[in-house]
Short mmCIF file of C-alpha atoms in Angstrom, two decimals:
data_model
loop_
_atom_site.label_atom_id
_atom_site.label_comp_id
_atom_site.label_asym_id
_atom_site.label_seq_id
_atom_site.Cartn_x
_atom_site.Cartn_y
_atom_site.Cartn_z
CA MET B 1 -109.40 -33.85 -183.72
CA LYS B 2 -111.54 -37.21 -183.67
CA ILE B 3 -110.99 -38.70 -180.27
CA LEU B 4 -111.95 -42.06 -178.51
CA GLY B 5 -112.28 -42.55 -174.84
CA VAL B 6 -111.27 -46.10 -173.68
CA ILE B 7 -112.34 -47.19 -170.37
CA PRO B 8 -110.01 -50.22 -169.60
CA ALA B 9 -111.60 -52.91 -167.15
CA ARG B 10 -110.61 -56.05 -165.98
CA PHE B 11 -111.95 -58.25 -163.64
CA ALA B 12 -108.63 -59.51 -161.99
CA SER B 13 -107.33 -56.86 -159.19
CA THR B 14 -104.88 -58.01 -156.38
CA ARG B 15 -106.83 -55.64 -153.84
CA PHE B 16 -110.30 -55.88 -154.97
CA PRO B 17 -110.94 -58.75 -157.37
CA GLY B 18 -114.35 -57.64 -159.60
CA LYS B 19 -114.49 -54.07 -158.48
CA PRO B 20 -115.84 -53.30 -161.77
CA LEU B 21 -119.00 -54.88 -161.11
CA ILE B 22 -119.61 -53.97 -157.79
CA ASP B 23 -122.91 -51.93 -157.06
CA LEU B 24 -123.06 -48.18 -156.42
CA ALA B 25 -126.11 -47.34 -155.26
CA GLY B 26 -127.93 -49.14 -157.89
CA LYS B 27 -125.70 -48.86 -160.91
CA SER B 28 -122.32 -51.08 -161.24
CA MET B 29 -119.00 -49.02 -161.15
CA ILE B 30 -118.17 -49.34 -164.93
CA GLN B 31 -121.46 -48.31 -165.88
CA ARG B 32 -121.17 -45.14 -163.59
CA VAL B 33 -117.70 -44.35 -165.01
CA TYR B 34 -118.97 -44.83 -168.63
CA GLU B 35 -122.19 -42.45 -168.12
CA GLN B 36 -119.63 -40.07 -166.66
CA THR B 37 -117.46 -40.31 -169.56
CA GLN B 38 -120.22 -40.13 -172.06
CA GLN B 39 -120.69 -36.43 -170.69
CA ALA B 40 -117.04 -35.30 -172.17
CA SER B 41 -117.93 -32.94 -174.93
CA SER B 42 -114.57 -33.55 -176.55
CA LEU B 43 -114.99 -37.41 -177.28
CA ALA B 44 -116.63 -38.71 -180.38
CA ASP B 45 -117.40 -42.02 -178.83
CA VAL B 46 -116.62 -44.47 -175.53
CA ILE B 47 -115.42 -47.91 -175.58
CA VAL B 48 -114.76 -50.21 -172.61
CA ALA B 49 -111.99 -52.59 -173.24
CA THR B 50 -112.15 -55.72 -171.16
CA ASP B 51 -110.76 -59.25 -170.96
CA ASP B 52 -113.78 -60.48 -168.93
CA THR B 53 -116.77 -61.91 -169.95
CA LYS B 54 -118.89 -60.90 -167.18
CA ILE B 55 -117.68 -57.45 -167.47
CA PHE B 56 -118.78 -57.50 -171.41
CA GLN B 57 -121.99 -58.91 -170.73
CA ALA B 58 -122.79 -56.23 -168.01
CA VAL B 59 -121.76 -53.17 -170.49
CA LYS B 60 -123.75 -54.42 -173.36
CA GLN B 61 -126.68 -55.06 -170.78
CA PHE B 62 -126.74 -51.11 -169.97
CA GLY B 63 -126.56 -50.34 -173.72
CA GLY B 64 -122.41 -49.41 -173.84
CA ASN B 65 -120.01 -49.93 -176.23
CA VAL B 66 -117.50 -52.65 -175.27
CA ILE B 67 -114.58 -54.50 -176.90
CA MET B 68 -112.79 -57.60 -175.75
CA THR B 69 -109.17 -57.39 -175.42
CA ALA B 70 -106.48 -60.14 -174.44
CA ASP B 71 -106.01 -61.30 -170.89
CA THR B 72 -102.02 -60.30 -171.15
CA HIS B 73 -102.07 -56.50 -170.85
CA ILE B 74 -100.18 -55.35 -168.13
CA SER B 75 -101.39 -52.06 -168.40
CA GLY B 76 -104.34 -49.73 -169.28
CA THR B 77 -101.76 -48.13 -172.03
CA ASP B 78 -101.36 -51.75 -173.31
CA ARG B 79 -105.08 -52.66 -173.71
CA CYS B 80 -105.89 -48.91 -175.27
CA ALA B 81 -103.05 -49.96 -178.23
CA GLU B 82 -105.32 -53.40 -178.64
CA VAL B 83 -108.42 -51.05 -179.23
CA ALA B 84 -106.43 -48.75 -181.55
CA GLN B 85 -105.27 -51.83 -183.66
CA LYS B 86 -109.31 -52.89 -183.78
CA VAL B 87 -111.17 -49.42 -184.04
CA SER B 88 -109.82 -47.16 -186.75
CA GLY B 89 -110.84 -43.86 -187.64
CA PHE B 90 -109.47 -41.83 -184.44
CA ASP B 91 -106.78 -38.96 -184.35
CA ALA B 92 -105.98 -39.73 -180.51
CA LEU B 93 -107.25 -42.03 -177.78
CA ILE B 94 -107.79 -41.00 -173.93
CA ASN B 95 -107.44 -43.44 -171.18
CA ILE B 96 -109.70 -43.24 -168.31
CA GLN B 97 -109.45 -44.67 -165.10
CA GLY B 98 -112.43 -47.40 -164.69
CA ASP B 99 -112.25 -47.03 -161.11
CA GLU B 100 -113.32 -43.26 -160.56
CA PRO B 101 -116.91 -43.66 -160.80
CA LEU B 102 -117.38 -40.05 -160.50
CA ILE B 103 -114.86 -38.72 -162.90
CA ASP B 104 -115.33 -35.01 -163.79
CA PRO B 105 -116.10 -34.93 -167.75
CA ASN B 106 -114.27 -31.40 -167.70
CA GLN B 107 -111.18 -33.31 -166.90
CA ILE B 108 -111.44 -35.57 -169.68
CA ASN B 109 -111.95 -32.30 -171.69
CA LEU B 110 -108.70 -30.75 -170.27
CA VAL B 111 -106.38 -33.59 -171.63
CA ALA B 112 -108.42 -33.62 -174.95
CA GLY B 113 -107.67 -29.45 -175.11
CA CYS B 114 -103.79 -30.42 -174.83
CA PHE B 115 -103.95 -31.94 -178.38
CA ASN B 116 -104.85 -28.45 -179.80
CA ASP B 117 -101.08 -28.08 -179.72
CA ILE B 118 -100.19 -30.09 -182.99
CA SER B 119 -96.62 -31.08 -180.90
CA THR B 120 -98.39 -32.95 -178.19
CA GLN B 121 -97.81 -36.67 -178.33
CA ILE B 122 -98.83 -37.66 -174.91
CA ALA B 123 -101.05 -35.52 -172.24
CA THR B 124 -102.12 -35.77 -168.84
CA LEU B 125 -103.49 -34.02 -165.84
CA VAL B 126 -101.82 -32.70 -162.95
CA LYS B 127 -103.31 -30.82 -159.79
CA LYS B 128 -101.34 -28.62 -157.29
CA ILE B 129 -100.64 -30.16 -153.72
CA GLU B 130 -102.16 -28.64 -151.08
CA THR B 131 -101.59 -30.56 -147.67
CA TYR B 132 -98.14 -31.96 -146.27
CA GLU B 133 -99.60 -35.49 -145.95
CA GLU B 134 -99.87 -35.74 -149.95
CA LEU B 135 -96.61 -34.07 -150.48
CA TYR B 136 -94.61 -36.65 -148.41
CA ASN B 137 -96.81 -39.56 -149.61
CA PHE B 138 -95.01 -41.95 -151.56
CA ASN B 139 -98.02 -43.61 -153.11
CA THR B 140 -99.18 -39.98 -154.44
CA PRO B 141 -96.55 -39.49 -157.64
CA LYS B 142 -95.40 -35.74 -157.99
CA VAL B 143 -94.94 -34.28 -161.15
CA LEU B 144 -91.97 -31.76 -162.40
CA LEU B 145 -92.71 -29.28 -165.41
CA ASN B 146 -91.01 -27.52 -167.55
CA ASN B 147 -91.82 -23.78 -168.69
CA LYS B 148 -93.91 -25.41 -171.83
CA LYS B 149 -96.13 -27.30 -169.62
CA GLU B 150 -94.55 -30.34 -169.94
CA ALA B 151 -93.90 -33.30 -167.79
CA ILE B 152 -90.12 -33.83 -167.16
CA TYR B 153 -90.23 -36.11 -164.54
CA PHE B 154 -92.58 -38.09 -162.37
CA SER B 155 -91.47 -39.58 -158.90
CA ARG B 156 -93.05 -41.33 -155.77
CA GLN B 157 -90.49 -39.16 -153.98
CA THR B 158 -90.94 -35.38 -153.16
CA LEU B 159 -89.34 -33.25 -155.97
CA PRO B 160 -87.93 -31.02 -156.20
CA TYR B 161 -86.20 -30.55 -152.99
CA VAL B 162 -85.99 -27.11 -151.67
CA ARG B 163 -82.82 -26.17 -150.19
CA ASP B 164 -82.28 -24.29 -147.05
CA VAL B 165 -85.79 -24.59 -146.11
CA GLU B 166 -87.52 -26.56 -143.30
CA SER B 167 -89.65 -29.33 -144.59
CA THR B 168 -92.48 -27.90 -142.86
CA LYS B 169 -92.63 -25.01 -144.84
CA TRP B 170 -91.84 -26.39 -148.46
CA LEU B 171 -95.32 -25.70 -149.77
CA GLU B 172 -94.92 -22.09 -148.85
CA LYS B 173 -91.72 -21.72 -151.07
CA HIS B 174 -92.73 -23.70 -153.81
CA THR B 175 -95.79 -25.08 -156.07
CA PHE B 176 -95.91 -28.87 -156.02
CA TYR B 177 -97.81 -30.88 -158.34
CA LYS B 178 -99.22 -34.15 -158.18
CA HIS B 179 -100.40 -36.49 -161.15
CA ILE B 180 -103.85 -37.20 -161.85
CA GLY B 181 -103.78 -40.68 -163.89
CA ILE B 182 -105.59 -39.64 -167.10
CA TYR B 183 -103.92 -40.09 -170.14
CA GLY B 184 -104.42 -39.03 -173.73
CA TYR B 185 -102.04 -40.24 -176.40
CA LYS B 186 -102.04 -39.69 -180.26
CA THR B 187 -102.90 -43.06 -182.30
CA PRO B 188 -99.53 -43.50 -184.11
CA THR B 189 -97.89 -42.40 -180.59
CA LEU B 190 -99.45 -44.96 -178.89
CA SER B 191 -98.64 -47.73 -181.12
CA ILE B 192 -95.00 -46.69 -180.75
CA ILE B 193 -95.02 -46.58 -176.76
CA SER B 194 -96.82 -50.09 -176.19
CA GLN B 195 -94.02 -51.71 -177.74
CA LEU B 196 -91.19 -49.90 -176.04
CA GLU B 197 -89.02 -52.09 -173.53
CA ILE B 198 -89.16 -50.93 -169.89
CA GLY B 199 -86.33 -48.78 -168.84
CA SER B 200 -84.38 -48.21 -165.81
CA LEU B 201 -86.34 -45.23 -164.28
CA GLU B 202 -89.31 -47.10 -164.69
CA LYS B 203 -88.00 -50.21 -162.84
CA ALA B 204 -86.93 -47.76 -160.11
CA GLU B 205 -90.07 -45.78 -159.64
CA GLY B 206 -92.70 -48.11 -160.83
CA LEU B 207 -94.36 -45.44 -163.03
CA GLU B 208 -94.61 -46.37 -166.42
CA GLN B 209 -94.87 -42.86 -168.00
CA LEU B 210 -90.89 -42.67 -166.97
CA ARG B 211 -90.56 -45.20 -169.75
CA TRP B 212 -92.06 -42.66 -172.36
CA ILE B 213 -89.93 -39.68 -170.90
CA GLU B 214 -86.54 -42.16 -171.21
CA ASN B 215 -87.48 -42.52 -174.89
CA GLY B 216 -88.02 -39.08 -175.76
CA PHE B 217 -91.59 -38.55 -175.62
CA ASN B 218 -93.09 -35.35 -174.80
CA ILE B 219 -95.73 -35.36 -172.17
CA LYS B 220 -98.42 -32.37 -172.11
CA VAL B 221 -99.79 -31.27 -169.14
CA ALA B 222 -102.96 -29.56 -168.04
CA ILE B 223 -103.64 -28.37 -164.37
CA THR B 224 -107.04 -29.37 -163.06
CA GLN B 225 -108.69 -27.78 -159.79
CA THR B 226 -110.78 -30.88 -159.30
CA ASP B 227 -109.59 -34.07 -157.10
CA THR B 228 -110.52 -37.70 -158.09
CA LEU B 229 -112.11 -40.17 -156.14
CA ALA B 230 -111.02 -43.55 -156.97
CA ILE B 231 -111.99 -47.40 -155.59
CA ASP B 232 -108.68 -48.98 -154.80
CA THR B 233 -110.01 -51.40 -151.89
CA PRO B 234 -113.37 -52.34 -150.24
CA ALA B 235 -112.63 -49.40 -148.03
CA ASP B 236 -112.88 -46.96 -150.50
CA VAL B 237 -116.69 -47.93 -151.43
CA ASN B 238 -118.34 -46.01 -148.48
CA LYS B 239 -116.63 -42.61 -149.39
CA VAL B 240 -118.08 -43.30 -153.15
CA LEU B 241 -121.13 -43.87 -151.86
CA GLU B 242 -121.44 -40.69 -149.48
CA ALA B 243 -120.41 -38.97 -152.40
CA ILE B 244 -123.21 -40.14 -154.55
CA LYS B 245 -125.91 -39.17 -151.84
CA ASN B 246 -124.38 -35.98 -151.22
CA ASP B 247 -123.91 -34.86 -155.12
CA LYS B 248 -127.10 -36.51 -155.29
CA VAL B 249 -125.56 -38.08 -158.31
CA SER B 250 -128.62 -40.49 -159.96
#
């Protein structure tokens, strides 16, 4: 399959406006995401999709591929769908988070590998939950899988409920997974899901992937051993700078 990596990047952000352009040890965040993504062997090409001229010019300046998209999109999925309309010739797109400057290229390859199964419509990543802090954190979506490694539900609640076991021992009795927010879509599937109405499950949980499940689409899952380090607020910047320093990332 010919797969395109798309990095949605918008300037406006409630918690951290302009974060794609923040300096991280001499490079902007969007440049670091782009360069990490380029290392994924599964991708035929990489494009930044933005609605902001400053981001557009910054990507052009470091020699990256970039496309302007509408400023009305409410999700990265919608922005990817516009890219799919404007750039032809790709069998699938992978939506790469623009706020993870140290994203592991192997995680992108894992998502791409899900499309080796011809029945896969959408793909994503999960990671085993190791701590009780994560297990009971409502900001960490949990994922329930079937025996075909497909996601059957996502929830901010801790699921499944382990009956007759104290909550402090649940990790000993069941394997729980958290969602890692990277998506792959077959191109025809992306066109369809971007036009779906928000359903009751998405309204309840605030998780867009529930819209796809509610409408009968399968979401193939690959399991990663690597955690992600995202910059959601200014307080996260120092964590990333420390990781760059420790890993000696150029």
